[in-house]
Coordinates of C-alpha atoms and ligand atoms in Angstrom, one line a residue:
X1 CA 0.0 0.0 0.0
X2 CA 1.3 3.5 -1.0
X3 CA -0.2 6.9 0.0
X4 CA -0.6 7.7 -2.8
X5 CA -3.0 6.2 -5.0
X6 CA -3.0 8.6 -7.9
X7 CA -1.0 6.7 -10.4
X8 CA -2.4 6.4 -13.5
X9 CA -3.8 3.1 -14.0
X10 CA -2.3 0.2 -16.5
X11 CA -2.3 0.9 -20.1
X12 CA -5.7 -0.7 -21.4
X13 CA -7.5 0.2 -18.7
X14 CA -10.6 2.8 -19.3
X15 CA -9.9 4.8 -15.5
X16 CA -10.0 8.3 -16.0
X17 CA -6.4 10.8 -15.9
X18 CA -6.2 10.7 -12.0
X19 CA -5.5 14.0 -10.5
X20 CA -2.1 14.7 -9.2
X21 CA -1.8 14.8 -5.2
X22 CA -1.4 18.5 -5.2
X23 CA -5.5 18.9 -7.1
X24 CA -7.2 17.4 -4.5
X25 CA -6.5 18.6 -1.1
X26 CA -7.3 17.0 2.1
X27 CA -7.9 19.6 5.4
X28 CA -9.5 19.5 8.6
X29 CA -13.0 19.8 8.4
X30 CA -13.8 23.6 9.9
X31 CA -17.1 24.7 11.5
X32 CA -17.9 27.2 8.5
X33 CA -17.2 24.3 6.4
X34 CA -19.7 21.2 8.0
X35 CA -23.1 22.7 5.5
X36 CA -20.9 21.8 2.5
X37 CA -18.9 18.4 4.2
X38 CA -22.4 17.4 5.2
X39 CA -23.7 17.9 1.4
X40 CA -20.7 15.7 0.4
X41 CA -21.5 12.9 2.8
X42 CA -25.1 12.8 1.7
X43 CA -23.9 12.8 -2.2
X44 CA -21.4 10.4 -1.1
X45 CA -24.0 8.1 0.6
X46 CA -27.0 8.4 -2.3
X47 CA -28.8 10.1 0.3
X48 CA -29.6 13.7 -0.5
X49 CA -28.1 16.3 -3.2
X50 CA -28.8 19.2 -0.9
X51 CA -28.7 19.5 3.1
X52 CA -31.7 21.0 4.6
X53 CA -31.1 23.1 7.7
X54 CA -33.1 20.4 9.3
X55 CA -30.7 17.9 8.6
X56 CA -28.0 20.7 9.4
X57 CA -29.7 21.2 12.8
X58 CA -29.6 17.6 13.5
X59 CA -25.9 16.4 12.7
X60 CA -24.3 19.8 13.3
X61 CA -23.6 18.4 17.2
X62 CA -22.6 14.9 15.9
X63 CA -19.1 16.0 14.4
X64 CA -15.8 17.2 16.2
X65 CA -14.5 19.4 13.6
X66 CA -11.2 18.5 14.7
X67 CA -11.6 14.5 14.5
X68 CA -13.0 14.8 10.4
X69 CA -11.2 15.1 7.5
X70 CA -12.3 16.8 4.1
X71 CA -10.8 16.7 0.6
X72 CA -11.6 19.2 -1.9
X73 CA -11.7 19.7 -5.2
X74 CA -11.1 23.5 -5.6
X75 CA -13.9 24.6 -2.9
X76 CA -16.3 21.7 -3.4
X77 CA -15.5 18.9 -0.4
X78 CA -15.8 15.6 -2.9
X79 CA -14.3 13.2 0.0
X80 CA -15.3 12.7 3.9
X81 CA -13.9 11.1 6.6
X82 CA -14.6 11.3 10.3
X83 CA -13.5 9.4 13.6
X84 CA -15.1 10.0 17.3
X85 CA -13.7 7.9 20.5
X86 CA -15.7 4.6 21.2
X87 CA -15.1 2.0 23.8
X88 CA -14.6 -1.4 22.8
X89 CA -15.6 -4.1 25.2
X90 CA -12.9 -7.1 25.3
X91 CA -13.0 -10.8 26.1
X92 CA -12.3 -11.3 29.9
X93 CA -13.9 -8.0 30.7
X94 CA -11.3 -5.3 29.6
X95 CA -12.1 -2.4 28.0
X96 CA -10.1 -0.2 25.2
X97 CA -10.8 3.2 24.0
X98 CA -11.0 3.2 19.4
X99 CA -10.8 5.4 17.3
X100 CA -14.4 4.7 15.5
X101 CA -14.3 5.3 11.7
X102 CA -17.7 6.7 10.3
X103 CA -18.9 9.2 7.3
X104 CA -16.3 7.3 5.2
X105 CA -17.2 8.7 1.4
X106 CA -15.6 9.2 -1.8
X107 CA -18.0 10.9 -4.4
X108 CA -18.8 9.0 -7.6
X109 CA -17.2 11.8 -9.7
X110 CA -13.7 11.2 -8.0
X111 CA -13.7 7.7 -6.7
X112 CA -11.3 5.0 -7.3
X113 CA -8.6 7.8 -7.6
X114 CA -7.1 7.0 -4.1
X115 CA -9.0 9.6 -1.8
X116 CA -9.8 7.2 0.7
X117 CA -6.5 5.2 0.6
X118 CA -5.3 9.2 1.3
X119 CA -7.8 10.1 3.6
X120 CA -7.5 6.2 5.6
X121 CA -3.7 6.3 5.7
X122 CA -3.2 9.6 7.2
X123 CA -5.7 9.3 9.6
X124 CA -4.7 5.9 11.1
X125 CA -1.3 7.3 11.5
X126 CA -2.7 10.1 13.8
X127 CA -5.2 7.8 15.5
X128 CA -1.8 6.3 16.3
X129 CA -0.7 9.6 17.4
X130 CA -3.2 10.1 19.6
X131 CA -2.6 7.1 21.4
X132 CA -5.3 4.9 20.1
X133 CA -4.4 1.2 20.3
X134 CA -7.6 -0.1 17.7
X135 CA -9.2 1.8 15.3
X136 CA -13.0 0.4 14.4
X137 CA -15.2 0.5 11.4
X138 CA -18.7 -0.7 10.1
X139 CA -17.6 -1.4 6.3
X140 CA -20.4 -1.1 3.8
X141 CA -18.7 -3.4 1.4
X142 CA -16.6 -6.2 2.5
X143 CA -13.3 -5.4 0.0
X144 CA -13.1 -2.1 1.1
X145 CA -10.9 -2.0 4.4
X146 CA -8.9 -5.0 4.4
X147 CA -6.1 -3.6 2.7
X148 CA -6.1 -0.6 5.3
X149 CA -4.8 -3.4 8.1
X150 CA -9.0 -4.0 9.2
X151 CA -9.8 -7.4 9.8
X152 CA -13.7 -8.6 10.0
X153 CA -14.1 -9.3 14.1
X154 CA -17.6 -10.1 14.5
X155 CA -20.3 -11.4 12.8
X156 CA -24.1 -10.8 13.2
X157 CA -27.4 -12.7 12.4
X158 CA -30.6 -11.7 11.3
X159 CA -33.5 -14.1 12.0
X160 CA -36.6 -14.0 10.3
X161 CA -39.1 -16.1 12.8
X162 CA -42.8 -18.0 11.5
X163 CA -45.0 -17.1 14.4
X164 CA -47.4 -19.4 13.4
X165 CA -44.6 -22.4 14.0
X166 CA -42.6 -21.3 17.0
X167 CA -45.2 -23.8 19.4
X168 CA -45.7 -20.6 21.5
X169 CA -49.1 -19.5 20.7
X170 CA -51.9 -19.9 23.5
X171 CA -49.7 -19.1 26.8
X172 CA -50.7 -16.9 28.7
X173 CA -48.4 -13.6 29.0
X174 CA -45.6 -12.8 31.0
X175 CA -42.2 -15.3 32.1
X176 CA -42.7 -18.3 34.0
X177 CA -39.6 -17.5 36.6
X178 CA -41.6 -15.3 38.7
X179 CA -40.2 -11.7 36.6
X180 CA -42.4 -9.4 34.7
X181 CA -42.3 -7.7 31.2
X182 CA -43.5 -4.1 31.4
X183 CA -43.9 -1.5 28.8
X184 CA -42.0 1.5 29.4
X185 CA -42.4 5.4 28.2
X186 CA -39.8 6.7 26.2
X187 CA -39.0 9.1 29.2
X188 CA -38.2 6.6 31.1
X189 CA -36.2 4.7 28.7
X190 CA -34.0 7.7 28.1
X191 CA -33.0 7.4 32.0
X192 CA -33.0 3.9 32.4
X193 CA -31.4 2.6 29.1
X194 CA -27.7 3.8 29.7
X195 CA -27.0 2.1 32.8
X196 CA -28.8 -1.7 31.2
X197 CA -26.5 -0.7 28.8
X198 CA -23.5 0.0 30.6
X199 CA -24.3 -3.7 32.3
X200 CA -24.7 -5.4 28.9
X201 CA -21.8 -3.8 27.3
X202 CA -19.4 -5.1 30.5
X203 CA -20.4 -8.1 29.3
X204 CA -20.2 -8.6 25.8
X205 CA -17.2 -8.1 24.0
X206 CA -17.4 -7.0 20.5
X207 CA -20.0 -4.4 22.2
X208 CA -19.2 -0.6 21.7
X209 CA -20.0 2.2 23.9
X210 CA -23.7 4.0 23.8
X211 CA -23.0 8.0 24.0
X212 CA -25.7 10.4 25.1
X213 CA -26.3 11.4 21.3
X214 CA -27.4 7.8 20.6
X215 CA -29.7 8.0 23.3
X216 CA -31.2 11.1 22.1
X217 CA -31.6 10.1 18.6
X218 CA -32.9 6.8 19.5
X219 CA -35.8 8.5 22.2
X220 CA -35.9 11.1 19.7
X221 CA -35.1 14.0 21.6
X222 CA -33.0 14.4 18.3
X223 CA -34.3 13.9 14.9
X224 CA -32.8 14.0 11.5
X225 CA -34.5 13.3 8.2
X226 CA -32.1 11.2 6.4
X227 CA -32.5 9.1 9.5
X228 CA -35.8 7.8 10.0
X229 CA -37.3 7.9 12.9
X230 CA -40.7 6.5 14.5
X231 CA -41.0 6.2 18.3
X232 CA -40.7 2.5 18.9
X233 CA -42.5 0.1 21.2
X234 CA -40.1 -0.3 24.8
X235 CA -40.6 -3.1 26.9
X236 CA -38.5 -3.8 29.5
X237 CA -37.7 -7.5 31.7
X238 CA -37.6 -6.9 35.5
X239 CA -36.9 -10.0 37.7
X240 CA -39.2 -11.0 40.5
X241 CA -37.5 -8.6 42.7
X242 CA -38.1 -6.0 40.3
X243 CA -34.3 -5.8 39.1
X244 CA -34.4 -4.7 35.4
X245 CA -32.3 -7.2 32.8
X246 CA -33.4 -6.4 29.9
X247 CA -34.8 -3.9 27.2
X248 CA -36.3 -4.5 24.1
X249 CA -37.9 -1.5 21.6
X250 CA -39.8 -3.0 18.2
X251 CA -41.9 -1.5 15.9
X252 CA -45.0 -3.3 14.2
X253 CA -46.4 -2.9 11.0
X254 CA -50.6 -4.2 11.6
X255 CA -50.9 -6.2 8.0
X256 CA -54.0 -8.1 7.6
X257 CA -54.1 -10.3 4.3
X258 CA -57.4 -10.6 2.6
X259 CA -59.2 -13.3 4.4
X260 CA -58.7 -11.9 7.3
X261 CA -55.8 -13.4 8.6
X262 CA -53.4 -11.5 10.7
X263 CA -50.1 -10.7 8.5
X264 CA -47.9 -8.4 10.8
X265 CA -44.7 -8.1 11.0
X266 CA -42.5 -7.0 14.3
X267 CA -39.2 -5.8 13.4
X268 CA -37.0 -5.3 16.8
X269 CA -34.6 -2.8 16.5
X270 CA -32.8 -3.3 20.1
X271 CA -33.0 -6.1 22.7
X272 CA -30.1 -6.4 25.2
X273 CA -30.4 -7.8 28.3
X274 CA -27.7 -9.1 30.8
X275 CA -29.3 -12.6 31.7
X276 CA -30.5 -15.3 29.2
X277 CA -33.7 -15.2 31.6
X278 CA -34.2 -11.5 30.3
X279 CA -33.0 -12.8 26.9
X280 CA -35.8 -15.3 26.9
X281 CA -38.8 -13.4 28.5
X282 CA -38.1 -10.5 25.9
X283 CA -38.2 -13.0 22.9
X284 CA -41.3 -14.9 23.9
X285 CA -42.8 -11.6 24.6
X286 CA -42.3 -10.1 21.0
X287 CA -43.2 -13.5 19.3
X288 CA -46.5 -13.8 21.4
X289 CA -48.1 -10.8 19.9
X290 CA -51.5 -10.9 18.8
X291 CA -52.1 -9.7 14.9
X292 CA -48.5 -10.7 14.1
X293 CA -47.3 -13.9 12.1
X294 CA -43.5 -12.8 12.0
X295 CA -40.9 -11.0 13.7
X296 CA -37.4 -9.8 12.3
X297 CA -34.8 -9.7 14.7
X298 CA -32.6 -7.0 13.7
X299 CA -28.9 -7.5 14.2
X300 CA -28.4 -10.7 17.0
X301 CA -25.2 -12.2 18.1
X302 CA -24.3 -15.4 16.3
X303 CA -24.8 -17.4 19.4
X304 CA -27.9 -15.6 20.1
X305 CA -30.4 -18.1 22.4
X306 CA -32.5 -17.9 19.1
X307 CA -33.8 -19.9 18.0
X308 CA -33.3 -22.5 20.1
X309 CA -35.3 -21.2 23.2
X310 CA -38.8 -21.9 20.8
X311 CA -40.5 -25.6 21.4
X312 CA -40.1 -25.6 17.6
X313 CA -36.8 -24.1 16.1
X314 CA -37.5 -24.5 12.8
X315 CA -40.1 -22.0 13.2
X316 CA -36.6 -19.2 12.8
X317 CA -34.2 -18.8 9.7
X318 CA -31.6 -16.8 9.5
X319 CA -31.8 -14.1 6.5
X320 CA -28.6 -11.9 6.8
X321 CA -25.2 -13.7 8.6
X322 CA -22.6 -11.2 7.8
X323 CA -19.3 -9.5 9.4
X324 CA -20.0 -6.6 11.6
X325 CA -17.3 -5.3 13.9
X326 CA -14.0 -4.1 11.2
X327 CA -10.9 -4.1 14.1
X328 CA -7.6 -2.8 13.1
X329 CA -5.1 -2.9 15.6
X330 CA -2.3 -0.1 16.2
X331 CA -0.3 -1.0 18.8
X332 CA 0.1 -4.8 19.0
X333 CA 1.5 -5.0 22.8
X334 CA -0.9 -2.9 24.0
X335 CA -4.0 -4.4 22.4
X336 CA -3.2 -8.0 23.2
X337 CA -2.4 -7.3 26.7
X338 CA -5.3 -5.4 27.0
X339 CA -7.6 -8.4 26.5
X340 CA -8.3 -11.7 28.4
X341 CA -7.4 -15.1 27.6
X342 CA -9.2 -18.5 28.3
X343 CA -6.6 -20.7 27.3
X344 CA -3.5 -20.8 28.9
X345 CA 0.2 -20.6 26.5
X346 CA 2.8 -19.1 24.5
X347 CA 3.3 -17.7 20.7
X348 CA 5.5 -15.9 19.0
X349 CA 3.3 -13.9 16.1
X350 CA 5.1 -12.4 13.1
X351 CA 2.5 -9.7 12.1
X352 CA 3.2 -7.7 9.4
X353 CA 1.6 -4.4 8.7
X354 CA 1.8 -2.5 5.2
X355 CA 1.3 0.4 6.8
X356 CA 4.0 -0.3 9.5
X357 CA 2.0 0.9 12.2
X358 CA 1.8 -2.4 14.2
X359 CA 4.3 -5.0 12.5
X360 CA 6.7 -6.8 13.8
X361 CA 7.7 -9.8 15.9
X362 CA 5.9 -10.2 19.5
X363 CA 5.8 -13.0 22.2
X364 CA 2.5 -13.6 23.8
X365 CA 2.2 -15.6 27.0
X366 CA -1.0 -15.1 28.1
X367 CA -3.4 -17.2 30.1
X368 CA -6.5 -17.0 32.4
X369 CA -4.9 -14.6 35.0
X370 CA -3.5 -12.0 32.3
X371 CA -1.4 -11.6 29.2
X372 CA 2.0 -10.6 28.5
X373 CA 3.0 -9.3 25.0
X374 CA 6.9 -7.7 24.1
X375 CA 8.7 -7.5 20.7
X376 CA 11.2 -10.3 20.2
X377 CA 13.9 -11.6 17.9
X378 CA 12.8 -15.6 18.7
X379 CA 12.0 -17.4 15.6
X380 CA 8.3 -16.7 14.8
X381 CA 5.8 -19.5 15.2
X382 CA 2.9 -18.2 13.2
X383 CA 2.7 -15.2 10.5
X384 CA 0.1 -13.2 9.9
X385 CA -0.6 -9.8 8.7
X386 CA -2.1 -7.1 11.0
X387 CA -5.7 -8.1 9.4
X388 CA -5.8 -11.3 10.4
X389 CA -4.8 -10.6 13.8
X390 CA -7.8 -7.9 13.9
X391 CA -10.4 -10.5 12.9
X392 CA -8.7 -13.1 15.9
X393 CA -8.5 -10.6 18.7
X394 CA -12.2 -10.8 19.9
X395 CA -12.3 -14.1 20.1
X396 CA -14.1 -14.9 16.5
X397 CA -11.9 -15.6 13.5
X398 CA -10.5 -19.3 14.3
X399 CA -6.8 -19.3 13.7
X400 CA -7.0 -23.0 12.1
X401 CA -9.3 -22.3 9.8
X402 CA -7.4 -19.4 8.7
X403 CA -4.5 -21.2 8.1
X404 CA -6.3 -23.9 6.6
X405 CA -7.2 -21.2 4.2
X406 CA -3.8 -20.1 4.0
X407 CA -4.4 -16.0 5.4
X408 CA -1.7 -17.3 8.4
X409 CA 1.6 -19.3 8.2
X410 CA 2.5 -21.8 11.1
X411 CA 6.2 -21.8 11.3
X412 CA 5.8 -24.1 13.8
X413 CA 3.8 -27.5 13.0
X414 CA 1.4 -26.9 15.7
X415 CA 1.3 -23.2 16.3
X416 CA -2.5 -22.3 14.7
X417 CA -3.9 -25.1 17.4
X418 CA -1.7 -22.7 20.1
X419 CA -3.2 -19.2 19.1
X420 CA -6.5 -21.4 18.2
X421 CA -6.6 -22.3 22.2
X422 CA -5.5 -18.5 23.3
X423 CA -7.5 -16.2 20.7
X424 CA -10.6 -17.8 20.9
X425 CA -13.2 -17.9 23.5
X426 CA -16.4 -19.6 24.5
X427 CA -19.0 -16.7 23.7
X428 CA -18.7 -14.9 20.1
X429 CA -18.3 -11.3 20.0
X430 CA -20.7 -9.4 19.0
X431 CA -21.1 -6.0 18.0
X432 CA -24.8 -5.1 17.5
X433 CA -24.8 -1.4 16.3
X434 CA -24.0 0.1 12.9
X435 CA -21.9 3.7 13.4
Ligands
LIG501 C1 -15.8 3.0 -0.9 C2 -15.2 4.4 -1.2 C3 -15.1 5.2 0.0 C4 -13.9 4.1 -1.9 O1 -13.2 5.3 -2.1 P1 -12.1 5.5 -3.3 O2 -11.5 6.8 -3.1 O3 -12.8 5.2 -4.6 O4 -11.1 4.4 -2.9 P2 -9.5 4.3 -3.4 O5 -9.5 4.9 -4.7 O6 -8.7 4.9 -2.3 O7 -9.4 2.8 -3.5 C5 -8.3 2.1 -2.9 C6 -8.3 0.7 -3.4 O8 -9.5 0.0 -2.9 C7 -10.3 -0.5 -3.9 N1 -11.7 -0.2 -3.6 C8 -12.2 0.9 -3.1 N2 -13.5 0.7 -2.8 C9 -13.8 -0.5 -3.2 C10 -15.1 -1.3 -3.2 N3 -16.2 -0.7 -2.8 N4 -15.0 -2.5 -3.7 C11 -13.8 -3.1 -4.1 N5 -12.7 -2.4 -4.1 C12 -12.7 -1.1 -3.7 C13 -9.9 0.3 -5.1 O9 -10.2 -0.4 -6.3 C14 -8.4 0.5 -4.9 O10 -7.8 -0.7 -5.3 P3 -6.3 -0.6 -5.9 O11 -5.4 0.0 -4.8 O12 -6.0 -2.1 -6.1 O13 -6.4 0.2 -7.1 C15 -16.1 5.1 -2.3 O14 -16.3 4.3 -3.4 C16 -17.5 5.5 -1.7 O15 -17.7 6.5 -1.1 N6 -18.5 4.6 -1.9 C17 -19.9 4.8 -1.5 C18 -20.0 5.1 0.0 C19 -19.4 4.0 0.8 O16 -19.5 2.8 0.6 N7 -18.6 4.4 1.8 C20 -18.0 3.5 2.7 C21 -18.8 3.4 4.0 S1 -18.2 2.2 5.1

């Protein structure tokens, strides 16, 4: 990977005379210059030609001027790029700050000309900088990031669940372990949703952190047309000492086909909860409503209890399985020893890293009661680039596979099996929002 992507492409080839380096500029983003950086994301994004002052008004307090990147053609912004500070919740219960990746565009009349390669490569070296140890993305297309050092780390489900085959019909409402599920305001929700949250995330790596914008946009207290918004259904799990566990807000859509028969579909757009009895209440309570034959689950871990908490599984299919969490790791000391281990051993990695911001050779001995990483000169036992070692460190990717594959060298006979025992762990990551 070079900086600089304006090379003319292969004779042959139909691409377009790329602009020098010096037509394109890339600058910080400036407060008098968000109405126009705003116009280019929405271009950039097939949104919207124009911004309304609406949509103005709504985004203006979502972007630190000084975290987002612009480049310009003349005085037109045709390229965005933005980062905020997110926490990433790790395996064993560790917690590291990232440098979150959003409002990545390239408009169609300059793309494939190396803006983003520009724009990605400068600003991982500053996240760097900074002191960031991970940076984090949500990549719209899988072939986009990999070759910035991003490695897929989680994985999400969608289910798509036959209400008249789950064998749940006819029960009475409510959870058989003595808890209660209880609609809740949106008031109320705005007050009591960060701390569930704070619980859940503790305890789900892959999880990122909730700020109070996402609260507000999600009660909207905030509202910004090229975002949807419709106040959702909240219902809310409390145990039988009244603890809450678990949250859940769907919206319904009240279909009726023509003989009469209920067609409705529930589509839940957040359900965490920090107890599979929560877990399971929640679900039996949005596939029990009445004038409903299906629900969408939005975005679920891949070892959600779905759908294996119904009498009859089969009722549930899943209709989107795809990589969520992008991971791209900075510092390679600080990140490994910053999560926890299950398995119990010793590797020495060989990453490299194109953009030689977290290559090189480390020993790991890590184990149940914490992790030890340093650079050494030891004869590496498994090779990898700095992608691969993303998609491993939550716990995901499976070393052997990926060797099997041939995206990681053993150098040793044995080594995959060794960072197979120490990079994976019981419960799969799971990153359930989109930023
Ligand atoms: C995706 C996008 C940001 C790429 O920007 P760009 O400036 O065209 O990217 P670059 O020119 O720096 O491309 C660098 C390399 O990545 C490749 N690449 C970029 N986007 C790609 C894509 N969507 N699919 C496959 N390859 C892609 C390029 O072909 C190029 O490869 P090369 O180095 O072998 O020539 C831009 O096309 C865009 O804005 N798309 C619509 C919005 C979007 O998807 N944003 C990303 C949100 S996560």
């Amino acid at each position: 990977m070079t900086l600089d992507h304006a090379a003319p492409a292969a004779s042959g080839t139909a691409r377009p005379p790329a602009p020098s380096r010096s037509d394109i500029e890339i600058r910080p983003l400036t407060e008098a210059g968000i109405p126009d950086w705003l116009r280019a994301v929405g271009v950039g994004f097939m949104q919207a030609p124009s911004v309304s002052d609406a949509e103005l008004e709504g985004r203006r307090g979502g972007i630190d001027p000084e975290r987002a990147l612009g480049a310009y053609d003349g005085d037109t912004c045709v390229a965005t790029y933005r980062t905020f500070d997110q926490q990433l919740s790790l395996p064993g219960g560790g917690v590291l700050a990232s440098s979150a990746v959003t409002n990545v565009t390239v408009s169609a009349t300059h793309r494939r000309r190396g803006l983003l390669s520009r724009l990605m490569t400068a600003d991982l070296a500053a996240a760097k900088e900074r002191g960031y140890a991970l940076s984090t993305l949500i990549s719209a297309e899988y072939p986009i990031y990999g070759r910035f050092g991003f490695g897929p780390a989680t994985r999400s489900a969608v289910w798509s669940v036959d209400l008249t085959r789950t064998g749940l019909g006819g029960r009475p409402s409510g959870p058989r372990d003595g808890g209660r599920v209880e609609m809740v305001p949106l008031d109320e929700i705005r007050k009591i949703g960060p701390e569930l949250h704070a619980r859940f995330f503790a305890g789900q790596p892959g999880a990122v952190s909730r700020d109070d914008r996402w609260w507000d946009l999600e009660t909207g207290r905030i509202t910004v047309p090229s975002r949807e918004w419709k106040e959702p259904f909240w219902a809310a799990y409390r145990t039988a000492s009244g603890e809450l566990e678990g949250l859940v807000a769907y919206a319904t859509d009240r279909k009726w086909d023509d003989s009469k028969q209920p067609g409705g579909t529930v589509t839940v757009q957040h359900l965490f909860t920090v107890s599979p009895a929560a877990e399971r209440a929640l679900w039996e309570y949005v596939c029990s409503l009445d004038w409903t034959s299906r629900v969408r689950s939005g975005e679920r871990a891949p070892d959600s209890l779905l759908p294996d908490l119904f009498p009859d599984p089969r009722a549930a299919r899943i209709h989107v399985d795809v990589d969520m969490l992008w991971v791209r790791i900075l510092d390679t000391v600080r990140a490994l020893e910053a999560r926890g281990y299950e398995g119990e051993g010793a590797l020495v990695l060989d990453v490299t890293d194109a953009l030689g911001l977290a290559g090189g050779r480390f020993l790991l001995e890590a184990g149940p009661q914490g992790a030890r990483c340093v650079p050494t000169d030891a004869p590496a036992e498994l090779s990898l680039d700095v992608r691969e070692l993303g998609a491993c460190y939550l716990g995901d990717a499976s070393p052997l596979r990926l060797a099997a594959l041939g995206a990681v060298r053993e150098e040793r006979p044995g080594a995959a099996a060794t960072a197979e025992r120490l990079f994976r762990t019981a419960r799969r990551p799971w990153c359930p929002d989109i930023f």
